[in-house]
Amino acid sequence: MTPLSFFNRLARLTITSGKQFAHDPLTLVGTLIVALFIFLAIFGPAIAPYDFAERAGPPRQAPTWAYPFGTDNLGRDVFSRVIWGTREIMGLSGLGTGISVAIGLCVGLVIGYFGGLLDEIISRAFDSLLGIPALVLALVLLGTLGPSNFSIIAVIVIIYVPIITRVIRSATLNVRDSGYIEAAKLRGESILYILFREILPSVLPALAVEAALRFSYAIFLTASLGFLGLGVQPPSPDWGRMIGESRNFMRLLPWMMAFPAAAIALLVIGINLFADGLRKILRYEGQDV
Amino acid sequence: MARFILRRLLLLLVTLFVTSMIVFALTQLLPGDVARLILGREAGEQALINLRAELGLNDPIPVQYIKWLSGFIVGDWGVAFGPGRPEILPLVAERLGNSLRLAFFALALSIPLGILLGLAAGLKPGGIIDGIVSIFSLSVVGLPEFVTGLVLINIFAIQLDILPASASTTEANLIEWIRRLLLPAITATLVLLGYIARMTRAGVIDEMRKPYVRMATLKGLPRRTIIFKHVLRNALLPTITIIAISFGWLIGGIVIIESVFSYNGIGRLIIDAVGRKDIPLLQAVVMVVVVFYALASLVADLLYAALNPRIRLE
């Protein structure tokens, strides 16, 4: 495949999937939700009326036009905090997922393609790592690294790399012995060419769907750690931590919990709808191309 | 079958062995001087040196690992660093018992209910129950268990005031016990139910399309016999795997649920141990969790193989 035809195909794929996305209402909704949150993550600080740590008005204010999500026990604007929190959670989960996908893809391609002892060792080691429930592993890691943004990303990477590697490895195994790989080998193509030009396109659907799902789990994980008080440190606005802090005010200030919770739910459901759509489209493309 | 079980057991042992190394390495990396953590800030230099020698902290790391692992295997788990320096084994056993009670309560609620809902949804795709199941699964996907837990507390403990918000109990009274465990168990059930129902639904839809069902119908078998004796048996294969995975999830998810409901189970013990940097306690608890996790997946594999002979030949 020449680079030109690769880009041609990529362009065609983008256009046809764009059309399909628009045709499937649920997928469209999911895509719009994800787009909205990406927008908030980037431009949130410009949109939010107040700073996340600032005392914006009287404390314990129920939602009004001035404070659409109310104010918390310290008088901070919940609306602004939810918006600022978008950047926090999307950034940490997104970066963590992105790094995991990059590492998992490379390791998975290599061990899937070469197999042998290296594959055996890495697969066993990763299986053993997966033998520790994700949240428990996260707690131990955070205890070791201490709570910081870097630790949260490291936790996501350590938990997800084995999972993504496993998915990519098995997708690679499926095509490893195909004729076109054999042909590339006989043409004397380099290993890098075979891994990234020949094998990568066929594992791309699995990778895309997996990445989307991992992203939604990463959001859960980050929020759960925040809830336990081990994630993003105050005064940074973390949705999970906001919910955790609202426990003592549940009866009198229900909006303190309701809005961050709704934000998590909306974002995660959006990502899941998007991932479902991606799965449908890519499977279709997989058969067509 | 015997060979399959043997191979699976061997694999389990290898995995557990590597996992134990990971757990040991991670907990060794916890920052802080252990001797100082135990004795406190004012401890004299000599006392620190003595304690380090007593705990074997001067040994090379591999020696420490082997001592720890052999101690763990024979049940010599040592004492925790925490207040009162309690024996680890009885402490973990007690907390594990609490967690398992909660886990089984949740599974006892969610498995029959999930299978029933999934069956009803799968027999009539697009029907009312199917709609309820899919809305339910979608909402469960989006809500973390700490949110559902807090909402349940808000409704049943605060607004209606009919159930306790805290689940910690020393009561032997069965009714009181159920009352206290009900909210945390429902929280876990809400998550599990979605998975189990969805899996069963997919299995039932798949099986109903197969020729043997039409054959059985044409043969004049009553619908009840077809569904319960033939379809459900095959449809439940993937569900069984999901249930075993759920058990694994439950062990992790229980950390959050126990924290929401202040329930003294193994999850809170992990959080405490991490917070106090109580290394021996943390090592023991995490290993116990890992062993349970591994056993759950072993049981799933064996059940699957017992029900589906094709797997064994692989």
Coordinates of C-alpha atoms in Angstrom, one line a residue:
Chain A
M1 CA 0.0 0.0 0.0
T2 CA 1.4 3.3 -1.0
P3 CA 1.1 6.3 1.4
L4 CA -1.2 8.0 -1.0
S5 CA -3.7 5.1 -1.2
F6 CA -3.5 4.9 2.6
F7 CA -4.6 8.5 3.0
N8 CA -7.2 8.1 0.3
R9 CA -8.7 5.2 2.2
L10 CA -8.5 7.1 5.4
A11 CA -10.3 10.1 3.8
R12 CA -13.0 7.8 2.4
L13 CA -13.4 6.1 5.7
T14 CA -13.8 9.4 7.5
I15 CA -16.4 10.7 5.0
T16 CA -18.5 7.5 5.0
S17 CA -18.3 7.1 8.8
G18 CA -19.2 10.7 9.2
K19 CA -22.4 10.1 7.1
Q20 CA -23.2 7.0 9.1
F21 CA -22.7 8.8 12.4
A22 CA -25.2 11.4 11.3
H23 CA -27.7 8.7 10.3
D24 CA -27.8 6.7 13.6
P25 CA -29.6 8.9 16.1
L26 CA -28.1 7.3 19.2
T27 CA -24.6 7.5 17.9
L28 CA -25.2 11.1 16.9
V29 CA -26.4 12.0 20.4
G30 CA -23.3 10.2 21.9
T31 CA -21.0 12.1 19.5
L32 CA -22.6 15.4 20.4
I33 CA -22.4 14.8 24.1
V34 CA -18.7 13.9 23.8
A35 CA -18.1 17.0 21.6
L36 CA -19.8 19.2 24.2
F37 CA -17.6 17.9 27.0
I38 CA -14.5 18.3 24.9
F39 CA -15.6 21.9 24.1
L40 CA -16.1 22.5 27.9
A41 CA -12.7 21.0 28.7
I42 CA -11.0 23.3 26.3
F43 CA -13.0 26.5 26.7
G44 CA -14.6 25.8 30.1
P45 CA -12.5 28.4 32.1
A46 CA -13.6 31.1 29.7
I47 CA -17.3 30.0 30.0
A48 CA -17.4 29.4 33.8
P49 CA -18.7 32.6 35.5
Y50 CA -16.5 32.1 38.6
D51 CA -13.2 30.5 39.5
F52 CA -13.3 27.0 41.0
A53 CA -11.9 28.0 44.4
E54 CA -13.5 31.4 44.6
R55 CA -16.3 32.3 47.0
A56 CA -18.9 33.3 44.4
G57 CA -21.8 34.2 46.6
P58 CA -23.8 33.3 49.7
P59 CA -23.2 29.7 50.8
R60 CA -25.9 27.0 50.6
Q61 CA -27.8 28.8 47.8
A62 CA -30.4 26.7 45.9
P63 CA -30.1 26.8 42.1
T64 CA -31.2 30.2 40.7
W65 CA -30.5 32.1 37.5
A66 CA -27.4 33.7 39.0
Y67 CA -26.2 30.3 40.3
P68 CA -27.7 27.7 37.9
F69 CA -26.4 24.7 39.9
G70 CA -26.6 26.5 43.3
T71 CA -23.7 27.2 45.6
D72 CA -21.9 24.8 48.0
N73 CA -21.4 24.9 51.7
L74 CA -18.5 27.4 51.2
G75 CA -20.4 29.6 48.7
R76 CA -18.5 28.3 45.6
D77 CA -20.5 28.2 42.4
V78 CA -21.3 24.5 41.7
F79 CA -21.9 25.3 38.0
S80 CA -18.5 26.8 37.6
R81 CA -16.9 23.9 39.5
V82 CA -18.6 21.3 37.3
I83 CA -17.3 23.1 34.2
W84 CA -13.8 23.5 35.6
G85 CA -13.9 19.9 36.6
T86 CA -14.6 18.8 33.0
R87 CA -11.0 19.8 32.1
E88 CA -9.6 18.0 35.1
I89 CA -11.4 14.7 34.6
M90 CA -11.2 14.7 30.7
G91 CA -7.6 15.7 30.8
L92 CA -6.4 13.1 33.3
S93 CA -8.6 10.2 31.9
G94 CA -7.9 11.2 28.3
L95 CA -4.1 11.5 28.8
G96 CA -4.0 8.3 30.8
T97 CA -6.1 6.5 28.1
G98 CA -4.0 8.0 25.3
I99 CA -0.7 6.9 26.8
S100 CA -2.1 3.4 27.5
V101 CA -3.4 3.1 24.0
A102 CA 0.0 4.1 22.5
I103 CA 2.0 1.7 24.7
G104 CA -0.5 -1.1 24.5
L105 CA -0.7 -0.8 20.7
C106 CA 3.1 -1.1 20.3
V107 CA 3.6 -3.9 22.8
G108 CA 0.6 -5.8 21.5
L109 CA 1.7 -5.6 17.8
V110 CA 5.2 -6.7 18.7
I111 CA 4.4 -9.6 20.9
G112 CA 1.5 -10.7 18.7
Y113 CA 3.6 -10.6 15.6
F114 CA 6.8 -12.2 17.0
G115 CA 5.3 -14.5 19.6
G116 CA 7.8 -16.7 21.3
L117 CA 9.5 -16.3 24.6
L118 CA 9.0 -12.5 24.8
D119 CA 5.3 -12.9 24.2
E120 CA 5.1 -15.6 26.8
I121 CA 6.9 -13.5 29.5
I122 CA 5.0 -10.3 28.8
S123 CA 1.6 -12.0 28.6
R124 CA 2.2 -13.9 31.9
A125 CA 3.4 -10.7 33.6
F126 CA 0.4 -8.8 32.4
D127 CA -2.1 -11.5 33.3
S128 CA -0.7 -11.5 36.8
L129 CA -1.1 -7.7 36.9
L130 CA -4.7 -8.1 35.8
G131 CA -5.1 -10.6 38.7
I132 CA -5.3 -7.7 41.0
P133 CA -8.7 -6.0 40.8
A134 CA -8.3 -2.6 39.1
L135 CA -9.5 -0.4 42.1
V136 CA -7.4 -2.4 44.6
L137 CA -4.3 -2.0 42.3
A138 CA -5.1 1.7 42.0
L139 CA -5.3 2.1 45.8
V140 CA -1.9 0.4 46.3
L141 CA -0.3 2.4 43.5
L142 CA -1.7 5.7 44.9
G143 CA -0.4 4.8 48.3
T144 CA 3.0 4.3 46.8
L145 CA 3.1 7.3 44.5
G146 CA 1.2 9.7 46.7
P147 CA -1.9 11.5 45.4
S148 CA -1.1 13.8 42.5
N149 CA -2.2 14.3 38.9
F150 CA 0.8 12.4 37.7
S151 CA -0.1 9.4 40.0
I152 CA -3.6 9.3 38.6
I153 CA -2.3 9.1 35.0
A154 CA 0.3 6.5 36.0
V155 CA -2.4 4.4 37.7
I156 CA -4.6 4.5 34.6
V157 CA -1.6 3.6 32.4
I158 CA -0.5 0.7 34.6
I159 CA -4.0 -0.7 34.8
Y160 CA -4.9 -0.3 31.1
V161 CA -1.7 -1.2 29.2
P162 CA -2.1 -4.9 30.0
I163 CA -5.8 -4.9 28.9
I164 CA -5.1 -3.0 25.6
T165 CA -2.1 -5.1 24.9
R166 CA -4.2 -8.2 25.2
V167 CA -6.8 -6.9 22.8
I168 CA -4.2 -5.8 20.2
R169 CA -2.2 -9.0 20.6
S170 CA -5.2 -11.2 19.8
A171 CA -6.2 -9.0 16.9
T172 CA -2.6 -9.2 15.5
L173 CA -2.6 -13.0 15.9
N174 CA -5.7 -13.1 13.7
V175 CA -4.0 -11.6 10.7
R176 CA -0.4 -12.6 11.4
D177 CA -0.4 -15.6 9.1
S178 CA -2.5 -13.9 6.3
G179 CA -1.2 -13.9 2.7
Y180 CA -0.7 -10.2 2.5
I181 CA 1.7 -10.2 5.4
E182 CA 3.6 -13.1 3.8
A183 CA 3.7 -11.1 0.6
A184 CA 5.1 -8.1 2.4
K185 CA 7.8 -10.2 4.1
L186 CA 8.8 -11.7 0.7
R187 CA 9.0 -8.2 -0.8
G188 CA 11.6 -7.5 1.9
E189 CA 9.6 -4.8 3.7
S190 CA 11.0 -3.7 7.1
I191 CA 9.5 -4.9 10.3
L192 CA 8.2 -1.4 11.1
Y193 CA 6.4 -1.3 7.7
I194 CA 4.8 -4.7 8.3
L195 CA 3.7 -3.8 11.8
F196 CA 2.3 -0.3 11.2
R197 CA 1.3 -0.3 7.5
E198 CA 0.1 -3.9 7.1
I199 CA -1.1 -5.0 10.5
L200 CA -2.2 -1.7 12.1
P201 CA -5.1 -1.0 9.7
S202 CA -6.7 -4.3 10.5
V203 CA -6.4 -3.9 14.3
L204 CA -7.6 -0.3 14.1
P205 CA -11.3 -1.1 14.7
A206 CA -10.6 -3.1 17.8
L207 CA -8.2 -0.4 19.0
A208 CA -10.7 2.5 18.4
V209 CA -13.6 0.7 20.2
E210 CA -11.4 -0.4 23.1
A211 CA -9.9 3.1 23.5
A212 CA -13.4 4.6 23.7
L213 CA -14.5 2.1 26.3
R214 CA -11.3 2.5 28.3
F215 CA -11.8 6.2 28.3
S216 CA -15.2 5.9 29.9
Y217 CA -13.9 3.4 32.5
A218 CA -11.0 5.8 33.2
I219 CA -13.5 8.5 34.0
F220 CA -15.2 6.2 36.5
L221 CA -11.9 5.3 38.0
T222 CA -10.7 8.9 38.3
A223 CA -14.1 9.9 39.9
S224 CA -14.0 6.9 42.2
L225 CA -10.5 7.8 43.4
G226 CA -11.7 11.4 43.9
F227 CA -14.7 10.2 45.9
L228 CA -12.4 8.2 48.2
G229 CA -10.4 11.4 48.6
L230 CA -7.3 9.9 47.0
G231 CA -7.5 11.4 43.5
V232 CA -7.3 15.1 42.5
Q233 CA -6.4 17.1 45.5
P234 CA -8.4 20.1 46.7
P235 CA -9.2 22.8 45.9
S236 CA -9.1 21.4 42.4
P237 CA -12.7 20.7 41.3
D238 CA -13.0 16.9 40.8
W239 CA -16.5 15.5 40.2
G240 CA -15.9 12.5 42.3
R241 CA -14.5 14.5 45.2
M242 CA -17.3 17.0 44.9
I243 CA -19.8 14.1 45.4
G244 CA -17.7 12.8 48.3
E245 CA -17.7 16.2 49.9
S246 CA -21.5 16.6 49.4
R247 CA -22.2 13.6 51.6
N248 CA -22.6 15.6 54.8
F249 CA -25.0 18.0 53.1
M250 CA -27.1 15.5 51.2
R251 CA -30.3 16.4 52.9
L252 CA -30.0 20.2 52.8
L253 CA -28.0 20.8 49.7
P254 CA -28.9 18.0 47.3
W255 CA -27.7 20.0 44.2
M256 CA -24.1 19.7 45.5
M257 CA -24.3 16.0 44.6
A258 CA -26.9 16.0 41.8
F259 CA -25.0 18.1 39.3
P260 CA -21.5 16.5 39.4
A261 CA -23.3 13.1 39.3
A262 CA -25.3 14.1 36.3
A263 CA -22.2 15.3 34.6
I264 CA -20.5 11.9 35.1
A265 CA -23.5 10.1 34.0
L266 CA -24.0 12.2 30.9
L267 CA -20.4 12.0 29.8
V268 CA -20.1 8.3 30.4
I269 CA -23.3 7.4 28.7
G270 CA -22.3 9.7 25.8
I271 CA -18.9 7.9 25.4
N272 CA -20.7 4.6 25.5
L273 CA -23.2 5.5 22.8
F274 CA -20.3 6.9 20.7
A275 CA -18.3 3.6 21.3
D276 CA -21.4 1.5 20.3
G277 CA -21.7 3.6 17.1
L278 CA -18.0 3.2 16.4
R279 CA -18.3 -0.5 16.8
K280 CA -21.2 -0.7 14.3
I281 CA -19.5 1.4 11.7
L282 CA -16.1 -0.1 12.0
R283 CA -17.4 -3.6 11.8
Y284 CA -19.2 -2.6 8.6
E285 CA -16.1 -1.0 7.2
G286 CA -14.1 -4.0 8.2
Q287 CA -16.1 -6.2 6.0
D288 CA -16.4 -3.7 3.2
V289 CA -12.8 -2.7 2.7
Chain B
M1 CA -11.6 -33.1 32.2
A2 CA -9.0 -34.1 34.8
R3 CA -6.2 -32.9 32.5
F4 CA -8.0 -29.6 31.9
I5 CA -8.5 -29.0 35.6
L6 CA -4.8 -29.8 36.3
R7 CA -3.5 -27.5 33.6
R8 CA -5.8 -24.7 34.7
L9 CA -4.7 -25.1 38.3
L10 CA -1.0 -25.0 37.3
L11 CA -1.6 -21.8 35.3
L12 CA -3.4 -20.4 38.4
L13 CA -0.4 -21.1 40.6
V14 CA 2.1 -19.5 38.2
T15 CA -0.1 -16.4 37.9
L16 CA -0.6 -16.2 41.6
F17 CA 3.2 -16.5 42.1
V18 CA 4.0 -13.6 39.7
T19 CA 1.1 -11.6 41.3
S20 CA 2.6 -12.1 44.7
M21 CA 5.9 -10.7 43.5
I22 CA 4.1 -7.7 42.1
V23 CA 2.2 -7.1 45.3
F24 CA 5.4 -7.5 47.4
A25 CA 7.3 -5.1 45.1
L26 CA 4.6 -2.5 45.1
T27 CA 4.1 -2.5 48.8
Q28 CA 7.9 -2.4 49.4
L29 CA 8.0 0.8 47.4
L30 CA 5.6 2.6 49.8
P31 CA 7.5 5.6 51.0
G32 CA 8.6 6.0 54.6
D33 CA 10.8 4.2 57.1
V34 CA 8.8 1.3 58.6
A35 CA 10.6 1.3 61.9
R36 CA 9.9 4.9 62.4
L37 CA 6.2 4.5 61.4
I38 CA 5.8 2.0 64.2
L39 CA 7.8 3.6 66.9
G40 CA 6.9 7.2 66.1
R41 CA 8.9 10.4 65.8
E42 CA 10.5 10.4 69.2
A43 CA 12.1 6.9 69.0
G44 CA 15.8 6.7 69.8
E45 CA 18.3 5.6 67.1
Q46 CA 19.1 2.3 69.0
A47 CA 15.4 1.3 69.2
L48 CA 15.0 1.9 65.5
I49 CA 18.0 -0.3 64.7
N50 CA 16.8 -3.0 67.0
L51 CA 13.3 -3.0 65.5
R52 CA 14.7 -3.1 61.9
A53 CA 16.7 -6.1 62.8
E54 CA 13.7 -7.8 64.5
L55 CA 11.5 -7.2 61.5
G56 CA 14.2 -8.5 59.1
L57 CA 14.3 -5.2 57.3
N58 CA 18.1 -5.5 56.9
D59 CA 17.8 -8.7 54.8
P60 CA 18.2 -8.5 51.1
I61 CA 14.8 -7.9 49.3
P62 CA 14.6 -11.4 47.8
V63 CA 15.2 -13.0 51.2
Q64 CA 12.4 -10.7 52.7
Y65 CA 10.1 -11.8 49.8
I66 CA 10.7 -15.5 50.4
K67 CA 10.2 -15.1 54.1
W68 CA 7.0 -13.2 53.5
L69 CA 5.6 -15.6 50.9
S70 CA 6.3 -18.7 53.0
G71 CA 4.8 -17.0 56.0
F72 CA 1.7 -16.1 54.0
I73 CA 1.3 -19.6 52.7
V74 CA 1.6 -21.3 56.2
G75 CA -0.8 -18.7 57.7
D76 CA 1.9 -16.8 59.7
W77 CA 0.9 -13.3 58.6
G78 CA 2.5 -11.4 61.5
V79 CA 1.0 -8.3 63.2
A80 CA -0.2 -5.0 61.7
F81 CA 1.6 -1.8 62.4
G82 CA -1.6 0.0 63.3
P83 CA -2.8 0.9 66.8
G84 CA -2.7 -2.0 69.2
R85 CA -0.6 -4.0 66.6
P86 CA -3.4 -6.6 66.0
E87 CA -2.7 -10.0 64.6
I88 CA -3.3 -9.8 60.9
L89 CA -4.9 -13.2 60.2
P90 CA -7.9 -13.0 62.5
L91 CA -8.4 -9.3 61.5
V92 CA -8.4 -10.1 57.8
A93 CA -10.6 -13.2 58.3
E94 CA -13.2 -11.2 60.2
R95 CA -13.3 -8.4 57.5
L96 CA -13.3 -11.0 54.7
G97 CA -16.2 -12.7 56.3
N98 CA -18.1 -9.4 56.4
S99 CA -17.3 -8.7 52.8
L100 CA -18.3 -12.2 51.6
R101 CA -21.6 -11.9 53.4
L102 CA -22.3 -8.7 51.6
A103 CA -21.1 -10.1 48.3
F104 CA -23.3 -13.3 48.6
F105 CA -26.3 -11.2 49.6
A106 CA -25.9 -9.1 46.5
L107 CA -25.4 -12.1 44.3
A108 CA -28.4 -13.8 45.8
L109 CA -30.5 -10.8 44.9
S110 CA -29.0 -10.1 41.4
I111 CA -28.5 -13.6 39.9
P112 CA -32.1 -14.8 39.9
L113 CA -33.6 -11.4 39.2
G114 CA -31.1 -10.7 36.4
I115 CA -31.7 -14.1 34.7
L116 CA -35.5 -13.7 35.1
L117 CA -35.4 -10.2 33.6
G118 CA -33.0 -11.2 30.9
L119 CA -35.2 -14.2 30.0
A120 CA -38.3 -12.1 29.8
A121 CA -36.6 -9.4 27.8
G122 CA -35.0 -11.9 25.4
L123 CA -38.3 -13.8 24.8
K124 CA -40.0 -10.7 23.6
P125 CA -37.4 -8.3 22.2
G126 CA -38.8 -4.8 21.8
G127 CA -41.4 -5.5 24.5
I128 CA -42.1 -3.6 27.7
I129 CA -39.7 -5.6 29.9
D130 CA -37.0 -5.4 27.2
G131 CA -37.4 -1.6 27.2
I132 CA -37.1 -1.5 31.0
V133 CA -34.0 -3.7 30.9
S134 CA -32.2 -1.6 28.3
I135 CA -33.0 1.7 30.0
F136 CA -31.9 0.2 33.2
S137 CA -28.6 -1.1 31.8
L138 CA -27.9 2.2 30.2
S139 CA -28.5 4.2 33.4
V140 CA -26.3 1.8 35.3
V141 CA -23.5 2.2 32.8
G142 CA -23.5 5.9 33.6
L143 CA -23.8 6.0 37.4
P144 CA -20.9 5.1 39.6
E145 CA -21.8 2.9 42.5
F146 CA -21.0 5.7 45.0
V147 CA -23.7 7.9 43.4
T148 CA -26.3 5.1 43.5
G149 CA -25.3 4.3 47.0
L150 CA -25.7 8.0 48.1
V151 CA -29.0 8.4 46.3
L152 CA -30.3 5.2 48.1
I153 CA -29.1 6.5 51.4
N154 CA -30.8 9.9 50.7
I155 CA -34.1 8.2 49.9
F156 CA -34.4 5.3 52.3
A157 CA -32.3 6.5 55.2
I158 CA -32.7 10.3 55.2
Q159 CA -36.0 11.1 53.6
L160 CA -38.1 8.0 54.5
D161 CA -36.0 7.0 57.5
I162 CA -36.8 3.3 57.2
L163 CA -33.3 1.8 56.7
P164 CA -30.0 2.6 58.4
A165 CA -27.4 4.6 56.5
S166 CA -24.5 2.8 58.1
A167 CA -24.1 -0.9 57.5
S168 CA -21.6 -1.6 60.2
T169 CA -23.1 -4.0 62.7
T170 CA -22.2 -6.4 65.5
E171 CA -25.8 -7.5 65.8
A172 CA -26.4 -11.2 65.7
N173 CA -30.1 -10.6 65.1
L174 CA -30.9 -11.8 61.6
I175 CA -33.6 -9.2 60.8
E176 CA -31.4 -6.3 61.9
W177 CA -28.5 -7.8 59.9
I178 CA -30.6 -7.9 56.7
R179 CA -31.9 -4.4 57.3
R180 CA -28.4 -3.1 57.6
L181 CA -27.0 -4.9 54.6
L182 CA -30.0 -4.2 52.4
L183 CA -28.9 -0.8 51.0
P184 CA -25.3 -1.8 50.2
A185 CA -26.5 -5.0 48.7
I186 CA -29.1 -3.2 46.5
T187 CA -26.3 -0.8 45.4
A188 CA -24.2 -3.7 44.2
T189 CA -27.3 -5.4 42.8
L190 CA -28.2 -2.4 40.6
V191 CA -24.8 -2.7 38.9
L192 CA -24.8 -6.5 38.6
L193 CA -28.4 -6.8 37.5
G194 CA -27.7 -4.7 34.3
Y195 CA -24.8 -7.0 33.3
I196 CA -26.5 -10.2 34.1
A197 CA -29.8 -9.3 32.4
R198 CA -28.1 -8.0 29.3
M199 CA -26.0 -11.1 28.9
T200 CA -29.0 -13.5 29.5
R201 CA -31.1 -11.5 27.0
A202 CA -28.4 -11.8 24.3
G203 CA -28.0 -15.5 25.0
V204 CA -31.8 -16.1 24.9
I205 CA -32.3 -14.2 21.6
D206 CA -29.4 -16.2 20.1
E207 CA -30.7 -19.5 21.1
M208 CA -34.3 -18.9 20.2
R209 CA -33.2 -18.4 16.6
K210 CA -31.6 -21.8 16.4
P211 CA -33.2 -24.7 14.4
Y212 CA -33.6 -27.0 17.4
V213 CA -36.1 -24.6 18.9
R214 CA -38.3 -24.7 15.9
M215 CA -37.8 -28.5 15.8
A216 CA -38.9 -28.8 19.4
T217 CA -41.9 -26.5 18.7
L218 CA -43.0 -28.6 15.7
K219 CA -42.5 -31.8 17.7
G220 CA -45.2 -30.4 20.0
L221 CA -43.2 -29.8 23.1
P222 CA -44.8 -27.3 25.5
R223 CA -43.2 -23.9 25.3
R224 CA -42.3 -24.0 29.0
T225 CA -40.3 -27.2 28.4
I226 CA -38.5 -25.7 25.4
I227 CA -37.5 -22.6 27.3
F228 CA -36.5 -24.0 30.6
K229 CA -35.1 -27.3 29.6
H230 CA -33.4 -26.4 26.3
V231 CA -33.0 -22.7 25.6
L232 CA -32.1 -21.5 29.1
R233 CA -29.4 -24.1 29.5
N234 CA -27.6 -23.0 26.5
A235 CA -28.4 -19.3 26.9
L236 CA -26.9 -19.2 30.4
L237 CA -23.4 -20.2 29.2
P238 CA -22.1 -16.6 28.7
T239 CA -24.1 -15.5 31.7
I240 CA -22.1 -17.8 34.0
T241 CA -18.9 -16.2 32.9
I242 CA -20.3 -12.8 33.5
I243 CA -21.4 -13.9 37.0
A244 CA -17.9 -15.0 37.8
I245 CA -16.4 -11.8 36.4
S246 CA -19.0 -9.9 38.5
F247 CA -17.7 -11.6 41.5
G248 CA -14.3 -10.2 40.6
W249 CA -15.9 -6.8 40.0
L250 CA -17.7 -7.1 43.3
I251 CA -14.4 -7.5 45.2
G252 CA -13.2 -4.3 43.7
G253 CA -16.5 -2.4 43.7
I254 CA -17.1 -3.4 47.3
V255 CA -14.2 -1.0 48.2
I256 CA -16.4 1.9 47.2
I257 CA -19.7 0.5 48.5
E258 CA -18.1 -0.3 51.9
S259 CA -16.7 3.2 52.1
V260 CA -20.1 4.7 51.2
F261 CA -21.9 2.7 53.9
S262 CA -19.1 2.6 56.5
Y263 CA -19.2 -1.2 56.4
N264 CA -16.2 -2.9 58.0
G265 CA -15.2 -5.2 55.2
I266 CA -12.1 -6.0 53.4
G267 CA -12.4 -2.9 51.1
R268 CA -12.2 -0.5 54.0
L269 CA -9.3 -2.4 55.4
I270 CA -7.4 -1.8 52.2
I271 CA -8.1 1.9 52.3
D272 CA -7.0 2.0 56.0
A273 CA -3.9 0.0 55.3
V274 CA -2.9 2.3 52.4
G275 CA -3.6 5.4 54.5
R276 CA -1.5 4.2 57.4
K277 CA 1.2 2.7 55.2
D278 CA 0.7 -0.6 57.1
I279 CA 2.7 -2.7 54.8
P280 CA 2.3 -6.2 56.3
L281 CA -1.5 -5.7 56.6
L282 CA -1.7 -4.3 53.0
Q283 CA 0.3 -7.2 51.6
A284 CA -1.9 -9.8 53.3
V285 CA -5.2 -8.1 52.4
V286 CA -4.3 -7.6 48.8
M287 CA -3.1 -11.2 48.5
V288 CA -6.3 -12.5 49.9
V289 CA -8.3 -10.4 47.4
V290 CA -6.1 -11.7 44.6
V291 CA -6.5 -15.3 45.6
F292 CA -10.3 -14.9 45.7
Y293 CA -10.3 -13.1 42.4
A294 CA -8.2 -16.0 40.9
L295 CA -10.5 -18.6 42.4
A296 CA -13.6 -16.9 41.0
S297 CA -12.2 -17.0 37.4
L298 CA -11.0 -20.6 38.0
V299 CA -14.5 -21.6 39.0
A300 CA -16.0 -19.8 36.0
D301 CA -13.7 -21.6 33.6
L302 CA -14.4 -25.0 35.2
L303 CA -18.2 -24.4 35.2
Y304 CA -18.0 -23.3 31.6
A305 CA -16.0 -26.4 30.6
A306 CA -18.4 -28.6 32.5
L307 CA -21.4 -27.2 30.7
N308 CA -19.7 -26.8 27.3
P309 CA -17.6 -29.8 26.4
R310 CA -16.1 -28.1 23.3
I311 CA -14.0 -25.8 25.5
R312 CA -12.1 -28.7 27.1
L313 CA -10.8 -29.9 23.7
E314 CA -9.0 -26.6 23.0

